Amino acid sequence: MASLISLSSKAVAKYLIAGCYKHLDSSLGEPLSDKVFDEVATYKHKVSNFRSSVSSIIAKQSGLKLNLTRFDSYLFFVNRFDLENLYLHNIQSLDIDFGWFCGVTEYIIEYRGEKGILDAVRILKRCLNEKSRQNLKKLGIGRYLKLQENWIEEVGKLFPNLRGFACRFEDEKHFERACKSFPNLFSFASSYRNDLRGLCHLKNLQILILDGSSVNSPEELRELFELPNLRILKASFSQGFFENLLRCDGTFKNLQYIECRQSDITETQFRALVGRHPSIKAIAALNKFQLIRSVS
C-alpha cells in the first residue's frame, strides 16, 4: 500500500504539471520537495508542457515553490538556464552535464582551435549558492569536456564536505589528482580506468565503481588494498581486472559486495576471489554464471 507521503507527492506533482498552483505564493520544505520533483520526472514523456513545467519549478515560478536538495540534469529536458537557476535551491547532490555551457562566452577561458576550454569552477559557482557549495555531498560530472588545467584541485576547494564523486576523466593523471583533491570521499566512481594509482589517499572510501576498466598488470591495482574501509567494489564490463586483482598479494578485510557483470572473470577466478575474502556476502555476476551468487 502506498504511503500517505507517496500519494500526496503524486497528487502535488500532477497539479504542478497542470499549472494549478500558479495563483499561490507558498513553498514546500525538504525532503518533500524532492519527492514531488521525482514524481514530476515521471511525466517526461507523457505531457507536451513537461519542459516548460520543469523550468518554472526550478525557477520557483510555479506558485507552489519547491526547495530542492538534489538534482540530476539527465532526468529532465533541462537547459543552461535551468542549471543556473539551481542557485535558488539548497543543493546537496548534483549530477551535471557541462555540455549545456559549451559555446557560452562567459564560461569559456580560452579557445584551442574550434574547441573552447570551459571554466568548471565558474559554472559550478553560478549554479550553486554558497550554502549549497558548503553542503554539497555528491557531485557527478557526466559528459567530460575540455576544462581548465587545474579544475580538479579548484573543485576540491569549492566543496569541502563532498563525500561522493563520479567522473570519467580525460587523462590517467587526472584520476590520481582527484584522489588527492577529494581525500574524504565515501564513494568514488570513474569508468574506463586502467591505472588506479592515487587510491591510497582515499582512506575513508567505502564504495568504488570502476565499470569498463581495462587492467594490464597487478601494479595498476595494488593501491586498492590500501583502502581499509572498502565495502563495495564494482567492476562490470571490465577486462583483466579480476585476473590481475588475484595476482596481487593483498586481501580486503571489510569487502562485502563485488559486482562483475559482463566482465571477463572466469569460474576459477570467481571461486578464488570468494575463497580469499571470507568477508564477502554477495557477488553479482549475471554474465557467464547467470545468477547473483550469495556467499555465506
mmCIF file of C-alpha atoms in Angstrom:
data_model
loop_
_atom_site.group_PDB
_atom_site.id
_atom_site.type_symbol
_atom_site.label_atom_id
_atom_site.label_comp_id
_atom_site.label_asym_id
_atom_site.label_seq_id
_atom_site.Cartn_x
_atom_site.Cartn_y
_atom_site.Cartn_z
ATOM 1 C CA MET A 1 0.000 0.000 0.000
ATOM 2 C CA ALA A 2 1.358 3.406 -0.962
ATOM 3 C CA SER A 3 2.214 5.692 1.915
ATOM 4 C CA LEU A 4 0.398 8.959 2.505
ATOM 5 C CA ILE A 5 3.546 10.888 1.570
ATOM 6 C CA SER A 6 3.841 8.959 -1.684
ATOM 7 C CA LEU A 7 0.213 9.568 -2.603
ATOM 8 C CA SER A 8 0.477 13.242 -1.675
ATOM 9 C CA SER A 9 3.646 13.660 -3.747
ATOM 10 C CA LYS A 10 1.978 12.132 -6.802
ATOM 11 C CA ALA A 11 -1.026 14.434 -6.430
ATOM 12 C CA VAL A 12 1.057 17.584 -5.978
ATOM 13 C CA ALA A 13 3.212 16.695 -8.999
ATOM 14 C CA LYS A 14 0.114 16.195 -11.132
ATOM 15 C CA TYR A 15 -1.272 19.605 -10.182
ATOM 16 C CA LEU A 16 2.114 21.287 -10.663
ATOM 17 C CA ILE A 17 2.316 19.968 -14.218
ATOM 18 C CA ALA A 18 -1.263 21.144 -14.797
ATOM 19 C CA GLY A 19 -0.383 24.643 -13.532
ATOM 20 C CA CYS A 20 -2.980 24.544 -10.761
ATOM 21 C CA TYR A 21 -0.804 26.326 -8.205
ATOM 22 C CA LYS A 22 0.141 29.425 -10.187
ATOM 23 C CA HIS A 23 -2.142 31.618 -8.092
ATOM 24 C CA LEU A 24 -0.344 30.614 -4.878
ATOM 25 C CA ASP A 25 2.700 32.053 -3.145
ATOM 26 C CA SER A 26 3.787 29.281 -0.820
ATOM 27 C CA SER A 27 6.540 26.691 -0.594
ATOM 28 C CA LEU A 28 7.232 23.074 0.313
ATOM 29 C CA GLY A 29 10.107 22.133 2.572
ATOM 30 C CA GLU A 30 12.726 19.418 2.401
ATOM 31 C CA PRO A 31 12.615 16.483 1.723
ATOM 32 C CA LEU A 32 9.017 16.569 0.469
ATOM 33 C CA SER A 33 10.071 18.873 -2.361
ATOM 34 C CA ASP A 34 12.464 16.236 -3.691
ATOM 35 C CA LYS A 35 9.780 13.550 -3.553
ATOM 36 C CA VAL A 36 7.369 15.740 -5.510
ATOM 37 C CA PHE A 37 10.062 16.552 -8.074
ATOM 38 C CA ASP A 38 10.761 12.832 -8.508
ATOM 39 C CA GLU A 39 7.093 12.396 -9.373
ATOM 40 C CA VAL A 40 7.285 15.309 -11.811
ATOM 41 C CA ALA A 41 10.027 13.379 -13.644
ATOM 42 C CA THR A 42 7.560 10.577 -14.416
ATOM 43 C CA TYR A 43 5.679 12.951 -16.743
ATOM 44 C CA LYS A 44 8.729 13.339 -19.024
ATOM 45 C CA HIS A 45 7.164 11.521 -21.979
ATOM 46 C CA LYS A 46 3.525 11.995 -21.043
ATOM 47 C CA VAL A 47 2.755 15.706 -21.419
ATOM 48 C CA SER A 48 3.692 18.307 -24.003
ATOM 49 C CA ASN A 49 4.383 21.029 -21.436
ATOM 50 C CA PHE A 50 6.853 18.966 -19.404
ATOM 51 C CA ARG A 51 9.834 21.072 -20.448
ATOM 52 C CA SER A 52 8.270 24.415 -19.504
ATOM 53 C CA SER A 53 6.826 22.995 -16.286
ATOM 54 C CA VAL A 54 10.240 21.827 -15.095
ATOM 55 C CA SER A 55 11.772 25.211 -15.897
ATOM 56 C CA SER A 56 9.104 27.066 -13.927
ATOM 57 C CA ILE A 57 9.520 24.728 -10.946
ATOM 58 C CA ILE A 58 13.304 25.161 -10.875
ATOM 59 C CA ALA A 59 12.935 28.943 -11.230
ATOM 60 C CA LYS A 60 10.353 28.922 -8.400
ATOM 61 C CA GLN A 61 7.737 30.458 -10.672
ATOM 62 C CA SER A 62 5.131 27.717 -10.309
ATOM 63 C CA GLY A 63 3.205 29.315 -7.429
ATOM 64 C CA LEU A 64 3.927 26.419 -5.104
ATOM 65 C CA LYS A 65 7.688 26.656 -4.706
ATOM 66 C CA LEU A 66 9.774 23.526 -4.269
ATOM 67 C CA ASN A 67 13.035 23.620 -2.322
ATOM 68 C CA LEU A 68 15.236 21.001 -3.956
ATOM 69 C CA THR A 69 18.249 19.351 -2.349
ATOM 70 C CA ARG A 70 19.217 17.037 -5.218
ATOM 71 C CA PHE A 71 19.194 17.375 -8.980
ATOM 72 C CA ASP A 72 20.141 15.122 -11.885
ATOM 73 C CA SER A 73 20.278 17.001 -15.175
ATOM 74 C CA TYR A 74 19.998 13.716 -17.096
ATOM 75 C CA LEU A 75 16.491 13.008 -15.795
ATOM 76 C CA PHE A 76 14.997 16.149 -17.300
ATOM 77 C CA PHE A 77 14.998 18.086 -20.562
ATOM 78 C CA VAL A 78 16.929 20.903 -18.913
ATOM 79 C CA ASN A 79 18.937 23.723 -20.420
ATOM 80 C CA ARG A 80 21.663 26.043 -19.186
ATOM 81 C CA PHE A 81 19.196 28.457 -17.619
ATOM 82 C CA ASP A 82 17.606 25.690 -15.569
ATOM 83 C CA LEU A 83 21.013 24.696 -14.234
ATOM 84 C CA GLU A 84 21.827 28.309 -13.395
ATOM 85 C CA ASN A 85 18.530 28.602 -11.513
ATOM 86 C CA LEU A 86 19.591 25.813 -9.157
ATOM 87 C CA TYR A 87 21.222 28.732 -7.359
ATOM 88 C CA LEU A 88 17.775 29.300 -5.814
ATOM 89 C CA HIS A 89 17.904 25.931 -4.028
ATOM 90 C CA ASN A 90 19.992 24.295 -1.317
ATOM 91 C CA ILE A 91 21.506 21.566 -3.475
ATOM 92 C CA GLN A 92 23.311 18.734 -1.695
ATOM 93 C CA SER A 93 23.536 16.254 -4.577
ATOM 94 C CA LEU A 94 24.166 17.281 -8.193
ATOM 95 C CA ASP A 95 24.685 15.407 -11.458
ATOM 96 C CA ILE A 96 25.569 17.988 -14.069
ATOM 97 C CA ASP A 97 26.173 17.984 -17.814
ATOM 98 C CA PHE A 98 28.711 20.685 -18.715
ATOM 99 C CA GLY A 99 27.700 20.288 -22.348
ATOM 100 C CA TRP A 100 24.966 22.892 -21.845
ATOM 101 C CA PHE A 101 27.651 25.543 -21.290
ATOM 102 C CA CYS A 102 29.632 24.916 -24.475
ATOM 103 C CA GLY A 103 29.776 27.957 -26.718
ATOM 104 C CA VAL A 104 28.674 30.335 -23.944
ATOM 105 C CA THR A 105 31.350 33.037 -23.884
ATOM 106 C CA GLU A 106 31.166 33.858 -20.177
ATOM 107 C CA TYR A 107 32.099 30.260 -19.294
ATOM 108 C CA ILE A 108 34.978 29.866 -21.754
ATOM 109 C CA ILE A 109 38.521 30.595 -20.582
ATOM 110 C CA GLU A 110 40.233 30.300 -23.956
ATOM 111 C CA TYR A 111 39.895 28.707 -27.367
ATOM 112 C CA ARG A 112 42.172 25.985 -28.709
ATOM 113 C CA GLY A 113 41.257 25.558 -32.325
ATOM 114 C CA GLU A 114 37.477 25.417 -32.502
ATOM 115 C CA LYS A 115 37.062 23.984 -29.004
ATOM 116 C CA GLY A 116 36.643 26.241 -26.012
ATOM 117 C CA ILE A 117 38.172 25.435 -22.619
ATOM 118 C CA LEU A 118 35.344 25.590 -20.078
ATOM 119 C CA ASP A 119 35.725 27.184 -16.656
ATOM 120 C CA ALA A 120 34.312 24.427 -14.429
ATOM 121 C CA VAL A 121 34.638 26.483 -11.262
ATOM 122 C CA ARG A 122 32.756 29.439 -12.719
ATOM 123 C CA ILE A 123 29.974 27.130 -13.899
ATOM 124 C CA LEU A 124 29.605 25.441 -10.518
ATOM 125 C CA LYS A 125 29.688 28.746 -8.635
ATOM 126 C CA ARG A 126 26.972 30.099 -10.911
ATOM 127 C CA CYS A 127 24.756 27.041 -10.413
ATOM 128 C CA LEU A 128 25.285 26.579 -6.674
ATOM 129 C CA ASN A 129 24.965 29.243 -3.998
ATOM 130 C CA GLU A 130 27.373 29.472 -1.068
ATOM 131 C CA LYS A 131 25.220 27.303 1.189
ATOM 132 C CA SER A 132 24.996 24.604 -1.490
ATOM 133 C CA ARG A 133 28.750 24.676 -2.031
ATOM 134 C CA GLN A 134 29.356 24.165 1.675
ATOM 135 C CA ASN A 135 26.748 21.409 1.979
ATOM 136 C CA LEU A 136 27.256 19.537 -1.299
ATOM 137 C CA LYS A 137 27.727 15.846 -0.537
ATOM 138 C CA LYS A 138 27.609 14.296 -4.025
ATOM 139 C CA LEU A 139 28.814 15.558 -7.398
ATOM 140 C CA GLY A 140 28.582 13.746 -10.718
ATOM 141 C CA ILE A 141 30.086 15.143 -13.914
ATOM 142 C CA GLY A 142 28.661 13.187 -16.826
ATOM 143 C CA ARG A 143 29.943 14.312 -20.203
ATOM 144 C CA TYR A 144 33.642 15.088 -19.929
ATOM 145 C CA LEU A 145 34.669 18.173 -21.891
ATOM 146 C CA LYS A 146 37.793 20.299 -22.105
ATOM 147 C CA LEU A 147 38.168 22.045 -18.756
ATOM 148 C CA GLN A 148 40.870 24.308 -17.352
ATOM 149 C CA GLU A 149 44.069 22.570 -16.298
ATOM 150 C CA ASN A 150 43.643 22.942 -12.528
ATOM 151 C CA TRP A 151 39.900 22.305 -12.388
ATOM 152 C CA ILE A 152 40.180 19.216 -10.168
ATOM 153 C CA GLU A 153 42.110 20.980 -7.425
ATOM 154 C CA GLU A 154 39.869 24.053 -7.577
ATOM 155 C CA VAL A 155 36.677 21.986 -7.397
ATOM 156 C CA GLY A 156 38.170 20.178 -4.405
ATOM 157 C CA LYS A 157 38.489 23.516 -2.620
ATOM 158 C CA LEU A 158 34.999 24.566 -3.683
ATOM 159 C CA PHE A 159 33.253 21.620 -1.991
ATOM 160 C CA PRO A 160 34.904 20.957 1.394
ATOM 161 C CA ASN A 161 32.267 18.442 2.520
ATOM 162 C CA LEU A 162 31.994 16.361 -0.651
ATOM 163 C CA ARG A 163 31.572 12.640 0.079
ATOM 164 C CA GLY A 164 30.603 11.219 -3.314
ATOM 165 C CA PHE A 165 32.222 11.977 -6.682
ATOM 166 C CA ALA A 166 31.648 10.489 -10.141
ATOM 167 C CA CYS A 167 33.544 11.486 -13.272
ATOM 168 C CA ARG A 168 35.083 9.948 -16.365
ATOM 169 C CA PHE A 169 38.496 11.577 -16.667
ATOM 170 C CA GLU A 170 40.185 12.599 -19.886
ATOM 171 C CA ASP A 171 43.667 11.715 -18.622
ATOM 172 C CA GLU A 172 45.026 8.971 -16.335
ATOM 173 C CA LYS A 173 46.838 11.617 -14.284
ATOM 174 C CA HIS A 174 43.506 13.292 -13.544
ATOM 175 C CA PHE A 175 42.416 10.211 -11.604
ATOM 176 C CA GLU A 176 45.364 10.490 -9.227
ATOM 177 C CA ARG A 177 44.858 14.242 -8.876
ATOM 178 C CA ALA A 178 41.206 13.680 -7.963
ATOM 179 C CA CYS A 179 42.198 11.195 -5.257
ATOM 180 C CA LYS A 180 44.482 13.813 -3.738
ATOM 181 C CA SER A 181 41.942 16.645 -4.076
ATOM 182 C CA PHE A 182 38.992 14.744 -2.528
ATOM 183 C CA PRO A 183 40.595 12.803 0.363
ATOM 184 C CA ASN A 184 37.373 12.434 2.360
ATOM 185 C CA LEU A 185 35.316 10.609 -0.256
ATOM 186 C CA PHE A 186 32.945 7.874 0.877
ATOM 187 C CA SER A 187 32.011 6.903 -2.702
ATOM 188 C CA PHE A 188 34.017 7.287 -5.937
ATOM 189 C CA ALA A 189 33.022 6.298 -9.477
ATOM 190 C CA SER A 190 35.282 6.579 -12.512
ATOM 191 C CA SER A 191 34.749 4.390 -15.564
ATOM 192 C CA TYR A 192 37.221 3.078 -18.148
ATOM 193 C CA ARG A 193 40.307 3.202 -15.952
ATOM 194 C CA ASN A 194 43.468 1.161 -16.450
ATOM 195 C CA ASP A 195 45.597 2.541 -13.626
ATOM 196 C CA LEU A 196 44.366 3.158 -10.083
ATOM 197 C CA ARG A 197 47.418 4.843 -8.656
ATOM 198 C CA GLY A 198 46.350 7.548 -6.230
ATOM 199 C CA LEU A 199 43.674 5.500 -4.461
ATOM 200 C CA CYS A 200 45.876 5.248 -1.365
ATOM 201 C CA HIS A 201 44.818 8.815 -0.494
ATOM 202 C CA LEU A 202 41.156 7.785 -0.024
ATOM 203 C CA LYS A 203 41.353 6.177 3.407
ATOM 204 C CA ASN A 204 37.623 6.717 4.110
ATOM 205 C CA LEU A 205 36.404 5.210 0.837
ATOM 206 C CA GLN A 206 33.713 2.538 1.162
ATOM 207 C CA ILE A 207 32.237 2.349 -2.357
ATOM 208 C CA LEU A 208 34.357 2.185 -5.524
ATOM 209 C CA ILE A 209 32.867 1.888 -9.029
ATOM 210 C CA LEU A 210 35.276 1.143 -11.889
ATOM 211 C CA ASP A 211 32.994 -0.086 -14.673
ATOM 212 C CA GLY A 212 34.666 -0.632 -18.028
ATOM 213 C CA SER A 213 38.191 -0.771 -16.602
ATOM 214 C CA SER A 214 40.931 -2.467 -18.605
ATOM 215 C CA VAL A 215 43.839 -3.620 -16.433
ATOM 216 C CA ASN A 216 47.138 -4.987 -17.743
ATOM 217 C CA SER A 217 49.191 -5.652 -14.609
ATOM 218 C CA PRO A 218 48.822 -6.167 -10.827
ATOM 219 C CA GLU A 219 50.819 -2.991 -10.198
ATOM 220 C CA GLU A 220 47.904 -0.947 -11.504
ATOM 221 C CA LEU A 221 45.656 -2.344 -8.748
ATOM 222 C CA ARG A 222 47.924 -2.611 -5.709
ATOM 223 C CA GLU A 223 46.670 0.592 -4.085
ATOM 224 C CA LEU A 224 43.200 -0.945 -3.855
ATOM 225 C CA PHE A 225 44.452 -2.840 -0.826
ATOM 226 C CA GLU A 226 45.307 0.428 0.920
ATOM 227 C CA LEU A 227 41.594 1.175 1.345
ATOM 228 C CA PRO A 228 40.853 -0.223 4.827
ATOM 229 C CA ASN A 229 37.129 0.606 4.763
ATOM 230 C CA LEU A 230 36.231 -0.607 1.260
ATOM 231 C CA ARG A 231 32.898 -2.485 1.373
ATOM 232 C CA ILE A 232 31.586 -2.358 -2.202
ATOM 233 C CA LEU A 233 33.636 -2.850 -5.377
ATOM 234 C CA LYS A 234 32.004 -2.682 -8.811
ATOM 235 C CA ALA A 235 33.953 -3.510 -11.968
ATOM 236 C CA SER A 236 31.322 -4.556 -14.503
ATOM 237 C CA PHE A 237 32.297 -4.688 -18.204
ATOM 238 C CA SER A 238 35.962 -4.824 -17.161
ATOM 239 C CA GLN A 239 38.845 -6.630 -18.860
ATOM 240 C CA GLY A 240 41.748 -8.141 -16.932
ATOM 241 C CA PHE A 241 40.566 -6.584 -13.685
ATOM 242 C CA PHE A 242 39.889 -9.704 -11.636
ATOM 243 C CA GLU A 243 42.748 -11.713 -13.137
ATOM 244 C CA ASN A 244 45.238 -9.061 -12.050
ATOM 245 C CA LEU A 245 43.471 -8.475 -8.741
ATOM 246 C CA LEU A 246 44.097 -12.114 -7.838
ATOM 247 C CA ARG A 247 47.745 -11.752 -8.804
ATOM 248 C CA CYS A 248 48.159 -9.150 -6.055
ATOM 249 C CA ASP A 249 49.294 -10.299 -2.602
ATOM 250 C CA GLY A 250 46.823 -8.253 -0.548
ATOM 251 C CA THR A 251 43.347 -9.062 0.734
ATOM 252 C CA PHE A 252 40.331 -6.944 1.638
ATOM 253 C CA LYS A 253 39.323 -7.075 5.295
ATOM 254 C CA ASN A 254 35.874 -5.482 5.052
ATOM 255 C CA LEU A 255 34.763 -6.098 1.462
ATOM 256 C CA GLN A 256 31.143 -7.307 1.397
ATOM 257 C CA TYR A 257 29.931 -6.953 -2.191
ATOM 258 C CA ILE A 258 31.518 -7.294 -5.625
ATOM 259 C CA GLU A 259 29.850 -6.635 -8.963
ATOM 260 C CA CYS A 260 31.419 -8.139 -12.083
ATOM 261 C CA ARG A 261 28.573 -8.204 -14.620
ATOM 262 C CA GLN A 262 29.704 -8.673 -18.233
ATOM 263 C CA SER A 263 33.374 -8.784 -17.195
ATOM 264 C CA ASP A 264 35.873 -11.430 -18.334
ATOM 265 C CA ILE A 265 36.072 -13.109 -14.905
ATOM 266 C CA THR A 266 36.274 -16.913 -15.122
ATOM 267 C CA GLU A 267 34.687 -19.524 -12.886
ATOM 268 C CA THR A 268 38.117 -20.339 -11.438
ATOM 269 C CA GLN A 269 38.818 -16.680 -10.666
ATOM 270 C CA PHE A 270 35.360 -16.338 -9.182
ATOM 271 C CA ARG A 271 35.974 -19.189 -6.745
ATOM 272 C CA ALA A 272 39.445 -17.917 -5.868
ATOM 273 C CA LEU A 273 38.044 -14.472 -5.128
ATOM 274 C CA VAL A 274 35.455 -15.891 -2.745
ATOM 275 C CA GLY A 275 37.974 -18.164 -1.050
ATOM 276 C CA ARG A 276 40.443 -15.381 -0.434
ATOM 277 C CA HIS A 277 37.910 -12.926 1.021
ATOM 278 C CA PRO A 278 35.640 -14.512 3.668
ATOM 279 C CA SER A 279 34.008 -11.150 4.418
ATOM 280 C CA ILE A 280 32.240 -11.150 1.013
ATOM 281 C CA LYS A 281 28.479 -11.621 1.354
ATOM 282 C CA ALA A 282 27.413 -11.366 -2.293
ATOM 283 C CA ILE A 283 28.839 -11.242 -5.798
ATOM 284 C CA ALA A 284 26.766 -10.071 -8.752
ATOM 285 C CA ALA A 285 27.824 -11.939 -11.884
ATOM 286 C CA LEU A 286 24.985 -12.075 -14.386
ATOM 287 C CA ASN A 287 27.061 -12.913 -17.435
ATOM 288 C CA LYS A 288 28.614 -16.380 -17.515
ATOM 289 C CA PHE A 289 27.089 -17.631 -14.295
ATOM 290 C CA GLN A 290 23.558 -16.328 -14.916
ATOM 291 C CA LEU A 291 22.783 -15.532 -11.300
ATOM 292 C CA ILE A 292 23.640 -13.361 -8.347
ATOM 293 C CA ARG A 293 25.607 -15.617 -6.057
ATOM 294 C CA SER A 294 25.240 -15.125 -2.335
ATOM 295 C CA VAL A 295 28.212 -16.049 -0.240
ATOM 296 C CA SER A 296 27.588 -17.047 3.359
#
